[in-house]
mmCIF file of C-alpha atoms in Angstrom:
data_model
loop_
_atom_site.group_PDB
_atom_site.id
_atom_site.type_symbol
_atom_site.label_atom_id
_atom_site.label_comp_id
_atom_site.label_asym_id
_atom_site.label_seq_id
_atom_site.Cartn_x
_atom_site.Cartn_y
_atom_site.Cartn_z
ATOM 1 C CA MET A 23 0.000 0.000 0.000
ATOM 2 C CA GLU A 24 2.800 2.443 0.843
ATOM 3 C CA GLU A 25 4.391 1.727 -2.502
ATOM 4 C CA SER A 26 1.115 2.577 -4.251
ATOM 5 C CA ILE A 27 0.837 5.859 -2.342
ATOM 6 C CA LEU A 28 4.360 6.957 -3.235
ATOM 7 C CA LEU A 29 4.019 5.960 -6.883
ATOM 8 C CA GLY A 30 0.611 7.656 -6.960
ATOM 9 C CA ILE A 31 2.105 10.903 -5.667
ATOM 10 C CA GLN A 32 4.866 10.634 -8.261
ATOM 11 C CA GLU A 33 2.400 9.892 -11.062
ATOM 12 C CA HIS A 34 -0.456 12.248 -10.223
ATOM 13 C CA LEU A 35 0.854 15.126 -8.075
ATOM 14 C CA ARG A 36 4.367 15.895 -9.224
ATOM 15 C CA SER A 37 4.668 18.642 -11.799
ATOM 16 C CA PRO A 38 7.385 20.930 -13.154
ATOM 17 C CA TYR A 39 5.726 23.832 -11.323
ATOM 18 C CA LEU A 40 5.227 22.140 -7.954
ATOM 19 C CA ASP A 41 8.537 20.242 -7.828
ATOM 20 C CA PRO A 42 10.746 23.276 -6.974
ATOM 21 C CA VAL A 43 8.245 24.456 -4.350
ATOM 22 C CA MET A 44 8.180 21.071 -2.620
ATOM 23 C CA ILE A 45 11.970 20.746 -2.815
ATOM 24 C CA PHE A 46 12.281 24.167 -1.149
ATOM 25 C CA ILE A 47 9.778 23.158 1.543
ATOM 26 C CA THR A 48 11.571 19.877 2.224
ATOM 27 C CA HIS A 49 14.883 21.727 2.616
ATOM 28 C CA LEU A 50 13.334 23.891 5.358
ATOM 29 C CA GLY A 51 13.427 20.717 7.454
ATOM 30 C CA ASP A 52 17.045 19.791 6.687
ATOM 31 C CA SER A 53 18.767 19.276 10.061
ATOM 32 C CA GLY A 54 15.790 21.093 11.573
ATOM 33 C CA TRP A 55 17.526 24.369 10.706
ATOM 34 C CA PHE A 56 14.340 26.422 10.258
ATOM 35 C CA TRP A 57 12.947 25.305 13.616
ATOM 36 C CA VAL A 58 16.307 25.713 15.355
ATOM 37 C CA VAL A 59 16.604 29.307 14.106
ATOM 38 C CA LEU A 60 13.023 30.052 15.145
ATOM 39 C CA THR A 61 13.707 28.532 18.569
ATOM 40 C CA GLY A 62 16.817 30.703 18.884
ATOM 41 C CA ILE A 63 14.733 33.792 18.148
ATOM 42 C CA PHE A 64 12.232 32.776 20.834
ATOM 43 C CA LEU A 65 15.082 32.341 23.326
ATOM 44 C CA VAL A 66 16.344 35.882 22.727
ATOM 45 C CA PHE A 67 13.167 37.646 23.846
ATOM 46 C CA LEU A 68 12.031 37.559 27.448
ATOM 47 C CA GLY A 69 8.354 37.150 26.543
ATOM 48 C CA THR A 70 8.997 33.997 24.514
ATOM 49 C CA ARG A 71 12.008 32.627 26.372
ATOM 50 C CA LYS A 72 10.089 29.884 28.206
ATOM 51 C CA MET A 73 8.515 28.773 24.930
ATOM 52 C CA GLY A 74 11.956 28.864 23.313
ATOM 53 C CA ALA A 75 13.295 26.608 26.067
ATOM 54 C CA THR A 76 10.332 24.287 25.558
ATOM 55 C CA SER A 77 10.940 24.165 21.804
ATOM 56 C CA ALA A 78 14.670 23.549 22.339
ATOM 57 C CA LEU A 79 13.907 20.647 24.659
ATOM 58 C CA ALA A 80 11.319 19.237 22.226
ATOM 59 C CA LEU A 81 13.870 19.409 19.395
ATOM 60 C CA LEU A 82 16.511 17.730 21.550
ATOM 61 C CA LEU A 83 14.092 14.962 22.563
ATOM 62 C CA SER A 84 13.149 14.447 18.913
ATOM 63 C CA LEU A 85 16.813 14.205 17.910
ATOM 64 C CA LEU A 86 17.547 11.642 20.628
ATOM 65 C CA ILE A 87 14.426 9.522 20.195
ATOM 66 C CA ASN A 88 14.076 9.578 16.421
ATOM 67 C CA ASN A 89 17.397 10.275 14.772
ATOM 68 C CA ILE A 90 19.784 8.664 17.219
ATOM 69 C CA CYS A 91 17.733 5.758 18.605
ATOM 70 C CA LEU A 92 14.836 4.692 16.367
ATOM 71 C CA LYS A 93 16.443 5.243 12.960
ATOM 72 C CA ASN A 94 19.343 3.000 13.934
ATOM 73 C CA LEU A 95 17.229 0.393 15.742
ATOM 74 C CA VAL A 96 14.689 -0.007 12.942
ATOM 75 C CA ALA A 97 17.222 0.517 10.105
ATOM 76 C CA ARG A 98 14.558 0.808 7.409
ATOM 77 C CA ILE A 99 15.906 1.204 3.893
ATOM 78 C CA ARG A 100 14.760 4.297 1.963
ATOM 79 C CA PRO A 101 11.845 3.753 -0.441
ATOM 80 C CA TYR A 102 13.766 4.917 -3.514
ATOM 81 C CA ASP A 103 16.180 2.000 -2.906
ATOM 82 C CA ARG A 104 13.336 -0.518 -2.707
ATOM 83 C CA ILE A 105 10.484 0.627 -4.951
ATOM 84 C CA GLU A 106 10.949 0.029 -8.646
ATOM 85 C CA GLY A 107 10.343 3.228 -10.606
ATOM 86 C CA LEU A 108 10.314 5.636 -7.647
ATOM 87 C CA VAL A 109 12.471 8.648 -8.451
ATOM 88 C CA ARG A 110 13.737 10.872 -5.651
ATOM 89 C CA LEU A 111 13.850 14.610 -6.265
ATOM 90 C CA VAL A 112 16.556 15.429 -3.710
ATOM 91 C CA GLY A 113 19.992 14.029 -2.983
ATOM 92 C CA GLU A 114 20.566 10.604 -1.524
ATOM 93 C CA GLN A 115 19.833 10.510 2.207
ATOM 94 C CA VAL A 116 22.648 9.391 4.493
ATOM 95 C CA ASP A 117 20.561 7.841 7.260
ATOM 96 C CA PHE A 118 17.739 5.326 7.538
ATOM 97 C CA SER A 119 14.121 6.008 6.680
ATOM 98 C CA PHE A 120 12.086 5.300 9.844
ATOM 99 C CA PRO A 121 10.994 7.613 11.350
ATOM 100 C CA SER A 122 11.056 10.825 9.351
ATOM 101 C CA GLY A 123 13.318 13.218 11.229
ATOM 102 C CA HIS A 124 12.019 16.150 9.176
ATOM 103 C CA SER A 125 8.456 15.344 10.244
ATOM 104 C CA ALA A 126 9.351 14.715 13.877
ATOM 105 C CA THR A 127 11.416 17.886 14.229
ATOM 106 C CA SER A 128 8.835 20.009 12.451
ATOM 107 C CA PHE A 129 5.956 18.770 14.574
ATOM 108 C CA ALA A 130 7.977 18.980 17.798
ATOM 109 C CA ALA A 131 8.629 22.699 17.322
ATOM 110 C CA ALA A 132 5.330 23.559 15.615
ATOM 111 C CA PHE A 133 3.252 21.891 18.318
ATOM 112 C CA VAL A 134 5.117 23.838 21.012
ATOM 113 C CA ILE A 135 4.264 27.020 19.095
ATOM 114 C CA PHE A 136 0.647 25.869 18.771
ATOM 115 C CA LEU A 137 0.423 25.237 22.525
ATOM 116 C CA ASN A 138 1.992 28.547 23.557
ATOM 117 C CA LEU A 139 1.136 31.251 21.040
ATOM 118 C CA PRO A 140 -2.184 32.552 19.736
ATOM 119 C CA LYS A 141 -3.738 30.305 17.102
ATOM 120 C CA ARG A 142 -2.942 32.848 14.346
ATOM 121 C CA TYR A 143 0.688 31.734 14.809
ATOM 122 C CA GLY A 144 0.148 28.166 15.993
ATOM 123 C CA ILE A 145 -2.005 27.037 13.086
ATOM 124 C CA PRO A 146 0.392 28.310 10.366
ATOM 125 C CA ALA A 147 3.253 26.589 12.230
ATOM 126 C CA LEU A 148 1.335 23.297 12.109
ATOM 127 C CA VAL A 149 0.475 23.846 8.436
ATOM 128 C CA LEU A 150 4.163 24.396 7.638
ATOM 129 C CA ALA A 151 5.080 21.277 9.627
ATOM 130 C CA GLY A 152 2.453 19.338 7.667
ATOM 131 C CA LEU A 153 3.824 20.628 4.368
ATOM 132 C CA ILE A 154 7.360 19.652 5.343
ATOM 133 C CA ALA A 155 6.103 16.192 6.335
ATOM 134 C CA PHE A 156 4.178 15.758 3.069
ATOM 135 C CA SER A 157 7.173 17.008 1.085
ATOM 136 C CA ARG A 158 9.136 13.985 2.288
ATOM 137 C CA LEU A 159 6.644 11.752 0.478
ATOM 138 C CA TYR A 160 6.514 14.056 -2.528
ATOM 139 C CA VAL A 161 10.292 14.007 -3.041
ATOM 140 C CA GLY A 162 10.334 10.207 -2.612
ATOM 141 C CA VAL A 163 12.566 9.781 0.429
ATOM 142 C CA HIS A 164 10.117 8.408 3.027
ATOM 143 C CA TYR A 165 7.324 5.901 3.352
ATOM 144 C CA PRO A 166 3.961 7.222 4.621
ATOM 145 C CA THR A 167 4.406 5.342 7.920
ATOM 146 C CA ASP A 168 7.793 7.039 8.420
ATOM 147 C CA VAL A 169 6.117 10.423 8.124
ATOM 148 C CA LEU A 170 3.079 9.501 10.221
ATOM 149 C CA PHE A 171 5.218 8.149 13.066
ATOM 150 C CA GLY A 172 7.507 11.169 12.823
ATOM 151 C CA MET A 173 4.528 13.489 13.184
ATOM 152 C CA LEU A 174 3.173 11.597 16.207
ATOM 153 C CA SER A 175 6.610 11.347 17.786
ATOM 154 C CA GLY A 176 7.187 15.069 17.306
ATOM 155 C CA ILE A 177 3.886 15.868 19.010
ATOM 156 C CA PHE A 178 4.830 13.512 21.862
ATOM 157 C CA CYS A 179 8.187 15.306 22.248
ATOM 158 C CA ALA A 180 6.412 18.684 22.313
ATOM 159 C CA VAL A 181 3.933 17.575 24.973
ATOM 160 C CA LEU A 182 6.692 16.013 27.094
ATOM 161 C CA ALA A 183 8.842 19.146 26.788
ATOM 162 C CA GLN A 184 5.841 21.325 27.662
ATOM 163 C CA PHE A 185 5.256 19.244 30.796
ATOM 164 C CA LEU A 186 8.918 19.228 31.860
ATOM 165 C CA VAL A 187 9.548 22.915 31.288
ATOM 166 C CA GLY A 188 6.253 23.802 32.943
ATOM 167 C CA ARG A 189 7.191 21.732 35.943
ATOM 168 C CA PHE A 190 10.755 22.957 36.370
ATOM 169 C CA TRP A 191 10.823 26.506 34.891
ATOM 170 C CA GLY A 192 11.626 28.949 37.655
ATOM 171 C CA ARG A 193 12.622 26.229 40.142
ATOM 172 C CA LYS A 194 16.226 27.454 40.060
ATOM 173 C CA LYS A 195 15.176 30.343 42.311
ATOM 174 C CA ASP A 196 13.434 27.922 44.656
ATOM 175 C CA LEU A 197 16.512 25.703 44.840
ATOM 176 C CA ILE A 198 18.884 28.577 45.664
ATOM 177 C CA GLU A 199 16.812 29.948 48.554
#
C-alpha cells in the first residue's frame, strides 16, 4: 500500500511547477535548521524565552528519540532503494528512513508554538510542519508510515517538553533559597 501511495504521488501530483516548491519546503526541514533558528529567536526575547526553552527541549528529545535511537534500531531502507520506478527529487539521504526526522522535528517545534502562542501563529506553524512532512513523500525519500510516526513522535516530544519545562521553569530560584 505504501508503494502505491508513493508511486501515486509521483504519477499524479508531481509537476514541473510544484517540484521546486516542494523541494524548497523539504529543505526547510534539513537538520531542523528552520525550527532551530526560530527557537533561537524565541530564546532571545524575554516574553517567549520559556517557549523557546520548551521548543529547544522538544527538538533535543526528537533528535535523541528519532534520529539517534529509532532510525538505527529499525534501520529501514529508503523507499527509492526498494520501490521500482520511484524517483527521488533530492539528494541521496545518508541515514535510515524510519521515522522521518524532518516530520518529527517540524511537529515537535510547531506543536510547542501551537500550545503557547495565539492560534494565528500556531495554526500556520502546524500547516508548515504538515507541508514539510508531506514534502518527504513528494520528493520520494520516506514511506507514509515514516512520516506519520515522525509526526506523532514530534507531538509527543512537544507535549513532554511542555510538561517538563512547565514543571521545572523557575525552580532554580526555589533551589537557591
